[in-house]
Structures are given as C-alpha cells and as structure tokens.
DNA sequence: GTGATTGCAAATCTTTTGCACTAAA
DNA sequence: TTTAGTGCAAAAGATTTGCAATCAC
C-alpha cells in the first residue's frame, strides 16, 4: 500500500511523470495523494502547504497542478466559472456538485450508465464524458 | 411564430421577466432569441451588439445575461474554467464541447438516458444534471 | 556546469461593483 | 417624480507570465 513507503512512492510517481522530484513537488504530491480521493483548488492546496510548513509560491502550485494533470495524475473538474477543482481520482467516475458550499463528491463510474451516447461529430473523438449532478439544500428557494 | 412579430414578442418576453424593455435589453434579446439556438459568451454578445450599431456597455451585457438566466430565458453552461457560456435552449438537453475551438453543440435531451441516477445526499435535491461530452479532433495528440 | 524549477511581482483575463447619470413607468 | 437601468472606470478574483535566482542531475 501507499501508506507503507509514502515518501518513496511519491518520488516514483513524480519521476514517472518525467518531472524532477523537487521539495515543492514532493510536498504537494504528498498532500494530494496520501490521503485518499481529494478535490482541491489551487488556493486550498497552497494554504495546506503553508500550514504544513512547506513554503511554496502559488505560481508553483499552479505549475505543479497542471503538470500533474498533463501526466494523468490529476483530473481537472469544471463546475464553476472562475475556479478550477483538481481531483485525485482519475478513474472513470462522475460528480455531485453541492451548489451551496461548492463541495464536490465522487460518484463511482458504474453507478451511472449513459445510454445511447450520440456519435461524436465527424472527424472528432470523445475525450471524456462528464456527468455533473448539481444538488442544493431541499428547502432552498 | 416568433418570426412574424419579432419586435413585439421580445418586448413581451422581457415584460414577462418583470424587466423594463429598454433599448439595450431589447437589442440583446433580439440577438439572442431571434436566430434559433445559440451559445454565446458575454464578450461575443457585446461584439455582436456593437456590430449591429447598438451601443451597449459590457457591464450591461453581463447584467442582462444574468437577469435572463434568473428569469429562465437562458441557461449558463460551465465547460471552461474562466469563461461562461449562455445557452438560449433552456429545455432539457446536453452538450458536446469541442475542445479545439471552444464550440458548444446541443444534444437533444432524449438522446441520452442517464440510468441509475444515484440518490442525492440527504437533505439535498437535484437541481440539474449536466452531461458534457468533450470531443477533439481525431488526429490530435 | 547546464538545464529545469522556483518565486516574485507584474500582467492578463473575465466578471463584478460603486456611483452619477439617464430613461421607463 | 419615482424607481429601475445604464455606462464608466475602478476593483476584484483566478490564473499566467517574464525573468533572475536556485536547485537537481
């Protein structure tokens, strides 16, 4: 399991992504990948790093997040205009989006079946199918 | 049909939304609703208005778009972090998102069936289900 | 060493806001 | 005349960029 040799594992993960295991990337990877599935914004992760006594600049957090996405270690979830969420669960799955507090919750991929997926337009291929179930408190409005 | 008395119709639509039919709102509503289903950004609509010799400020475009959304005349579609699209089709349907050029295309609601929709978390109700099929050119990457 | 990475501050981009002016009812 | 709506310029919030200093190999 990852818990057994967490430090070593994170180094391997970063090396596999063809990135240098710098202090900053290691710390961010540990925060992201060593506590189960997470959905974080750049600013949240930045704050966590500072709290954990790891000085990192926000620009470096953005760099790392995008590099991790490019390497397939993270997935960017778009639910809110003007703010990106990064999801450590890169397997096929979907999301509840809680409009009241901006929280994301995973829905296992096999819990939703999309039937009759239309053919993509000629010349194009499907990159991903995102299903977002927007929920809010029952009594609201 | 809407084509028969376009001007009068747009006035009625705006009045029904409990908004005053100002020159700006009328012009924006005509651009939006008198040429079939559309997906526009605030800036696009602003440019169209200026091109059509209708001086409007960008702030007013944003105001109008949000008021139209609140009135149920438009739907906001979130596919891109940092930019909102507004969809004149407010019926139940989904979208292709063309990652190459940022275009949105409608998918009729009955072309996709979401099976086994999970129960929303306790105390919450489903507001909307968004299905976004992200497509890109086949040869890309 | 040398090429990648970082941090900072400035820049960019979209959207929102405050407020005096104008227009609709 | 009363209240809503508009335009402008400034502000806000998220993200990106340029570049000198620093670090990994």
Short mmCIF file of C-alpha atoms (C1' of nucleotides) in Angstrom, two decimals:
data_model
loop_
_atom_site.label_atom_id
_atom_site.label_comp_id
_atom_site.label_asym_id
_atom_site.label_seq_id
_atom_site.Cartn_x
_atom_site.Cartn_y
_atom_site.Cartn_z
CA UNK A 1 0.00 0.00 0.00
CA UNK A 2 0.95 3.59 -0.43
CA UNK A 3 0.94 4.13 3.34
CA UNK A 4 3.88 1.75 3.72
CA UNK A 5 6.55 3.78 1.91
CA UNK A 6 4.83 7.06 1.23
CA UNK A 7 7.90 9.16 0.57
CA UNK A 8 9.47 6.70 -1.85
CA UNK A 9 6.20 6.24 -3.64
CA UNK A 10 5.69 9.91 -4.25
CA UNK A 11 9.19 10.19 -5.67
CA UNK A 12 8.48 7.36 -8.07
CA UNK A 13 5.22 8.91 -9.13
CA UNK A 14 6.91 12.20 -9.92
CA UNK A 15 9.79 10.53 -11.70
CA UNK A 16 7.34 8.50 -13.77
CA UNK A 17 5.81 11.80 -14.85
CA UNK A 18 9.29 12.86 -16.08
CA UNK A 19 9.47 15.65 -13.53
CA UNK A 20 12.27 16.38 -11.10
CA UNK A 21 11.35 15.49 -7.53
CA UNK A 22 11.83 18.90 -6.02
CA UNK A 23 10.98 19.72 -2.42
CA UNK A 24 7.88 21.60 -3.60
CA UNK A 25 6.52 18.93 -5.91
CA UNK A 26 7.14 16.22 -3.35
CA UNK A 27 5.28 18.11 -0.66
CA UNK A 28 2.35 18.89 -2.94
CA UNK A 29 2.19 15.30 -4.16
CA UNK A 30 2.13 14.04 -0.59
CA UNK A 31 -0.70 16.40 0.31
CA UNK A 32 -2.62 15.35 -2.76
CA UNK A 33 -2.07 11.63 -2.98
CA UNK A 34 -1.52 10.36 0.54
CA UNK A 35 -4.99 10.82 1.95
CA UNK A 36 -7.47 9.17 -0.36
CA UNK A 37 -9.57 10.89 -3.02
CA UNK A 38 -9.49 14.65 -2.86
CA UNK A 39 -10.93 17.65 -4.67
CA UNK A 40 -8.88 20.78 -4.17
CA UNK A 41 -8.47 24.21 -5.64
CA UNK A 42 -5.05 25.72 -6.21
CA UNK A 43 -5.55 28.12 -3.35
CA UNK A 44 -6.64 25.39 -0.94
CA UNK A 45 -3.58 23.33 -1.74
CA UNK A 46 -1.38 26.38 -1.36
CA UNK A 47 -2.80 27.04 2.09
CA UNK A 48 -2.33 23.42 3.10
CA UNK A 49 1.29 23.53 2.05
CA UNK A 50 1.95 26.69 4.03
CA UNK A 51 0.18 25.22 7.05
CA UNK A 52 2.35 22.12 6.72
CA UNK A 53 5.43 24.37 6.95
CA UNK A 54 6.26 23.93 3.29
CA UNK A 55 6.93 27.32 1.73
CA UNK A 56 5.67 27.21 -1.85
CA UNK A 57 4.54 30.01 -4.08
CA UNK A 58 1.08 29.99 -5.58
CA UNK A 59 2.61 30.09 -9.06
CA UNK A 60 4.47 26.87 -8.31
CA UNK A 61 1.27 25.26 -7.08
CA UNK A 62 -0.40 26.11 -10.39
CA UNK A 63 2.59 24.77 -12.30
CA UNK A 64 2.59 21.51 -10.37
CA UNK A 65 -1.17 21.04 -10.69
CA UNK A 66 -1.06 21.46 -14.45
CA UNK A 67 1.95 19.19 -14.79
CA UNK A 68 0.18 16.54 -12.72
CA UNK A 69 -2.90 16.86 -14.91
CA UNK A 70 -0.78 16.53 -18.05
CA UNK A 71 0.82 13.41 -16.56
CA UNK A 72 -2.57 11.87 -15.82
CA UNK A 73 -2.08 12.03 -12.05
CA UNK A 74 -4.90 14.53 -11.59
CA UNK A 75 -8.08 15.44 -13.36
CA UNK A 76 -9.42 18.95 -13.68
CA UNK A 77 -13.12 19.26 -12.96
CA UNK A 78 -15.00 22.24 -14.30
CA UNK A 79 -18.15 23.04 -12.37
CA UNK A 80 -17.77 26.67 -11.52
CA UNK A 81 -16.93 29.51 -13.82
CA UNK A 82 -13.85 31.20 -12.47
CA UNK A 83 -12.44 28.42 -10.34
CA UNK A 84 -10.86 25.06 -11.11
CA UNK A 85 -11.03 21.94 -8.99
CA UNK A 86 -8.43 19.20 -9.18
CA UNK A 87 -9.49 15.64 -8.48
CA UNK A 88 -7.02 12.99 -7.35
CA UNK A 89 -9.39 10.29 -8.56
CA UNK A 90 -8.50 9.79 -12.22
CA UNK A 91 -10.59 6.69 -12.74
CA UNK A 92 -13.82 6.83 -14.70
CA UNK A 93 -16.38 8.47 -12.44
CA UNK A 94 -18.73 11.41 -12.05
CA UNK A 95 -19.64 14.10 -9.53
CA UNK A 96 -22.20 15.59 -7.26
CA UNK A 97 -21.68 19.33 -7.06
CA UNK A 98 -23.11 20.94 -3.94
CA UNK A 99 -24.10 24.40 -5.08
CA UNK A 100 -24.49 25.69 -1.53
CA UNK A 101 -20.91 25.22 -0.42
CA UNK A 102 -19.01 24.42 -3.60
CA UNK A 103 -18.16 20.87 -2.50
CA UNK A 104 -17.59 18.04 -4.95
CA UNK A 105 -18.39 14.40 -4.20
CA UNK A 106 -17.45 11.43 -6.32
CA UNK A 107 -19.97 9.11 -7.88
CA UNK A 108 -18.45 5.77 -8.84
CA UNK A 109 -18.29 5.28 -12.59
CA UNK A 110 -20.51 2.22 -12.56
CA UNK A 111 -23.29 3.99 -10.68
CA UNK A 112 -24.26 5.92 -13.78
CA UNK A 113 -24.83 4.47 -17.17
CA UNK A 114 -25.14 6.82 -20.09
CA UNK A 115 -27.27 5.11 -22.70
CA UNK A 116 -27.36 5.91 -26.39
CA UNK A 117 -24.29 8.11 -26.33
CA UNK A 118 -24.58 10.07 -29.58
CA UNK A 119 -21.84 9.65 -32.18
CA UNK A 120 -19.32 12.46 -31.95
CA UNK A 121 -19.32 14.89 -34.86
CA UNK A 122 -17.36 13.69 -37.93
CA UNK A 123 -13.60 13.90 -37.51
CA UNK A 124 -13.77 14.14 -33.75
CA UNK A 125 -13.24 11.63 -30.99
CA UNK A 126 -14.69 11.60 -27.48
CA UNK A 127 -12.11 12.66 -24.94
CA UNK A 128 -14.26 12.35 -21.85
CA UNK A 129 -17.84 12.30 -20.67
CA UNK A 130 -18.56 14.44 -17.64
CA UNK A 131 -21.74 13.97 -15.68
CA UNK A 132 -22.34 16.59 -13.02
CA UNK A 133 -25.35 16.28 -10.75
CA UNK A 134 -25.95 19.69 -9.24
CA UNK A 135 -27.62 19.47 -5.86
CA UNK A 136 -28.68 22.05 -3.29
CA UNK A 137 -30.46 22.07 0.04
CA UNK A 138 -34.03 20.90 -0.32
CA UNK A 139 -35.62 23.90 1.39
CA UNK A 140 -33.60 26.43 -0.59
CA UNK A 141 -35.62 28.73 -2.85
CA UNK B 1 -44.21 32.09 -34.92
CA UNK B 2 -41.57 34.34 -33.44
CA UNK B 3 -40.51 35.47 -36.92
CA UNK B 4 -43.93 37.03 -37.54
CA UNK B 5 -43.84 39.76 -34.89
CA UNK B 6 -40.29 39.64 -33.63
CA UNK B 7 -40.19 43.03 -32.00
CA UNK B 8 -43.46 42.63 -30.13
CA UNK B 9 -42.51 39.17 -28.99
CA UNK B 10 -39.24 40.26 -27.49
CA UNK B 11 -41.00 43.01 -25.58
CA UNK B 12 -43.45 40.50 -24.17
CA UNK B 13 -40.67 38.14 -23.19
CA UNK B 14 -38.85 40.88 -21.31
CA UNK B 15 -42.04 42.13 -19.66
CA UNK B 16 -42.86 38.59 -18.59
CA UNK B 17 -39.49 38.51 -16.87
CA UNK B 18 -40.55 41.63 -14.94
CA UNK B 19 -37.85 43.70 -16.57
CA UNK B 20 -38.22 47.04 -18.27
CA UNK B 21 -37.92 46.77 -22.05
CA UNK B 22 -35.01 49.13 -22.51
CA UNK B 23 -33.27 49.69 -25.82
CA UNK B 24 -30.31 47.60 -24.62
CA UNK B 25 -32.28 44.64 -23.34
CA UNK B 26 -34.46 44.59 -26.43
CA UNK B 27 -31.46 44.55 -28.73
CA UNK B 28 -29.70 41.83 -26.74
CA UNK B 29 -32.86 39.74 -26.59
CA UNK B 30 -33.28 40.03 -30.35
CA UNK B 31 -29.71 38.93 -30.95
CA UNK B 32 -30.15 36.03 -28.56
CA UNK B 33 -33.62 34.74 -29.31
CA UNK B 34 -34.36 35.53 -32.93
CA UNK B 35 -31.99 33.14 -34.63
CA UNK B 36 -32.52 29.67 -33.22
CA UNK B 37 -30.46 28.01 -30.51
CA UNK B 38 -27.29 29.85 -29.63
CA UNK B 39 -24.33 29.53 -27.29
CA UNK B 40 -22.63 32.83 -26.62
CA UNK B 41 -20.18 34.37 -24.22
CA UNK B 42 -20.72 37.83 -22.79
CA UNK B 43 -17.95 39.24 -24.92
CA UNK B 44 -19.32 37.68 -28.12
CA UNK B 45 -22.74 39.14 -27.49
CA UNK B 46 -21.21 42.50 -26.70
CA UNK B 47 -19.34 42.49 -30.02
CA UNK B 48 -22.47 41.49 -31.89
CA UNK B 49 -24.38 44.36 -30.35
CA UNK B 50 -21.71 46.87 -31.28
CA UNK B 51 -21.55 45.48 -34.81
CA UNK B 52 -25.33 45.83 -35.03
CA UNK B 53 -24.95 49.52 -34.21
CA UNK B 54 -26.35 49.09 -30.73
CA UNK B 55 -24.12 50.82 -28.22
CA UNK B 56 -24.16 48.76 -25.01
CA UNK B 57 -21.61 48.52 -22.27
CA UNK B 58 -20.13 45.17 -21.33
CA UNK B 59 -21.41 45.63 -17.79
CA UNK B 60 -24.93 45.93 -19.13
CA UNK B 61 -24.46 42.78 -21.20
CA UNK B 62 -23.47 40.91 -18.06
CA UNK B 63 -26.43 42.35 -16.18
CA UNK B 64 -28.85 41.34 -18.92
CA UNK B 65 -27.41 37.84 -19.26
CA UNK B 66 -27.75 37.17 -15.56
CA UNK B 67 -31.24 38.60 -15.44
CA UNK B 68 -32.25 36.41 -18.37
CA UNK B 69 -30.78 33.38 -16.61
CA UNK B 70 -32.69 34.24 -13.43
CA UNK B 71 -35.87 34.54 -15.48
CA UNK B 72 -35.34 31.14 -17.07
CA UNK B 73 -34.80 32.58 -20.55
CA UNK B 74 -31.19 31.46 -20.69
CA UNK B 75 -29.09 28.72 -19.19
CA UNK B 76 -25.50 29.10 -18.12
CA UNK B 77 -23.23 26.28 -19.25
CA UNK B 78 -19.96 25.70 -17.45
CA UNK B 79 -17.39 23.89 -19.55
CA UNK B 80 -14.36 26.10 -19.34
CA UNK B 81 -12.72 27.50 -16.27
CA UNK B 82 -12.67 31.26 -16.55
CA UNK B 83 -15.40 31.74 -19.14
CA UNK B 84 -19.17 31.33 -19.12
CA UNK B 85 -21.37 30.31 -22.00
CA UNK B 86 -25.02 31.19 -22.21
CA UNK B 87 -27.39 28.85 -23.98
CA UNK B 88 -30.70 30.03 -25.43
CA UNK B 89 -32.00 26.47 -25.34
CA UNK B 90 -33.48 26.05 -21.87
CA UNK B 91 -35.13 22.72 -22.49
CA UNK B 92 -33.70 19.53 -21.03
CA UNK B 93 -30.64 18.68 -23.09
CA UNK B 94 -26.90 18.14 -23.00
CA UNK B 95 -23.76 19.25 -24.84
CA UNK B 96 -20.83 18.35 -26.99
CA UNK B 97 -17.90 20.57 -26.12
CA UNK B 98 -15.32 20.91 -28.88
CA UNK B 99 -12.07 21.36 -27.04
CA UNK B 100 -10.22 22.55 -30.12
CA UNK B 101 -12.25 25.66 -30.77
CA UNK B 102 -14.39 26.07 -27.65
CA UNK B 103 -17.65 25.46 -29.51
CA UNK B 104 -20.72 24.00 -27.86
CA UNK B 105 -23.29 21.84 -29.65
CA UNK B 106 -26.62 20.71 -28.29
CA UNK B 107 -27.58 17.10 -27.79
CA UNK B 108 -31.31 16.62 -27.54
CA UNK B 109 -32.41 15.55 -24.08
CA UNK B 110 -33.89 12.27 -25.26
CA UNK B 111 -30.67 11.20 -26.98
CA UNK B 112 -29.04 10.50 -23.62
CA UNK B 113 -30.52 8.47 -20.86
CA UNK B 114 -28.81 8.52 -17.52
CA UNK B 115 -29.60 5.25 -15.81
CA UNK B 116 -29.39 4.53 -12.09
CA UNK B 117 -29.06 8.15 -11.11
CA UNK B 118 -27.74 7.94 -7.53
CA UNK B 119 -29.88 9.38 -4.76
CA UNK B 120 -28.75 12.87 -3.85
CA UNK B 121 -27.13 13.21 -0.42
CA UNK B 122 -29.61 13.53 2.47
CA UNK B 123 -31.27 16.92 2.72
CA UNK B 124 -30.40 17.88 -0.83
CA UNK B 125 -32.38 17.90 -4.05
CA UNK B 126 -31.15 17.59 -7.61
CA UNK B 127 -31.15 20.94 -9.37
CA UNK B 128 -29.87 19.77 -12.72
CA UNK B 129 -27.91 17.03 -14.41
CA UNK B 130 -25.28 18.21 -16.84
CA UNK B 131 -23.76 15.80 -19.32
CA UNK B 132 -20.82 17.20 -21.25
CA UNK B 133 -19.20 15.10 -23.95
CA UNK B 134 -15.78 16.54 -24.59
CA UNK B 135 -14.60 15.91 -28.12
CA UNK B 136 -11.48 16.87 -30.04
CA UNK B 137 -10.05 16.24 -33.49
CA UNK B 138 -9.27 12.60 -34.02
CA UNK B 139 -5.67 13.11 -35.11
CA UNK B 140 -4.85 15.47 -32.28
CA UNK B 141 -2.19 14.31 -29.80
"C1'" DG C 1 28.18 23.18 -15.28
"C1'" DT C 2 23.66 23.26 -17.56
"C1'" DG C 3 19.08 22.90 -17.95
"C1'" DA C 4 14.89 22.56 -15.20
"C1'" DT C 5 12.40 24.73 -11.48
"C1'" DT C 6 11.14 28.27 -8.38
"C1'" DG C 7 9.47 32.73 -6.52
"C1'" DC C 8 8.15 37.14 -7.03
"C1'" DA C 9 5.82 40.82 -8.94
"C1'" DA C 10 3.52 42.37 -12.73
"C1'" DA C 11 0.35 41.36 -16.26
"C1'" DT C 12 -3.79 39.29 -18.10
"C1'" DC C 13 -8.45 37.95 -18.43
"C1'" DT C 14 -13.18 37.61 -17.05
"C1'" DT C 15 -16.53 39.26 -14.15
"C1'" DT C 16 -18.34 42.44 -10.53
"C1'" DT C 17 -19.10 46.78 -8.18
"C1'" DG C 18 -19.97 51.74 -6.94
"C1'" DC C 19 -21.99 55.58 -8.31
"C1'" DA C 20 -23.53 59.55 -11.02
"C1'" DC C 21 -26.50 59.98 -14.99
"C1'" DT C 22 -30.48 58.66 -17.88
"C1'" DA C 23 -34.69 56.60 -19.08
"C1'" DA C 24 -39.10 53.99 -18.17
"C1'" DA C 25 -43.40 53.93 -15.76
"C1'" DT D 1 -41.47 62.06 -9.92
"C1'" DT D 2 -40.06 57.78 -8.54
"C1'" DT D 3 -37.53 53.74 -9.37
"C1'" DA D 4 -35.07 50.85 -12.45
"C1'" DG D 5 -31.41 50.63 -15.66
"C1'" DT D 6 -27.09 52.14 -17.83
"C1'" DG D 7 -22.19 53.30 -18.50
"C1'" DC D 8 -17.89 54.12 -16.96
"C1'" DA D 9 -13.91 53.33 -14.59
"C1'" DA D 10 -12.10 51.00 -10.85
"C1'" DA D 11 -11.88 46.74 -8.23
"C1'" DA D 12 -11.87 42.00 -7.59
"C1'" DG D 13 -10.58 37.17 -8.19
"C1'" DA D 14 -8.22 33.47 -10.61
"C1'" DT D 15 -4.63 32.35 -13.40
"C1'" DT D 16 -0.43 33.21 -16.29
"C1'" DT D 17 3.94 35.19 -17.49
"C1'" DG D 18 8.80 37.09 -17.50
"C1'" DC D 19 12.88 36.75 -15.57
"C1'" DA D 20 16.64 36.44 -12.21
"C1'" DA D 21 17.99 33.34 -8.59
"C1'" DT D 22 18.22 28.50 -7.16
"C1'" DC D 23 18.27 23.57 -7.40
"C1'" DA D 24 18.59 18.72 -9.42
"C1'" DC D 25 21.27 15.93 -12.13
#
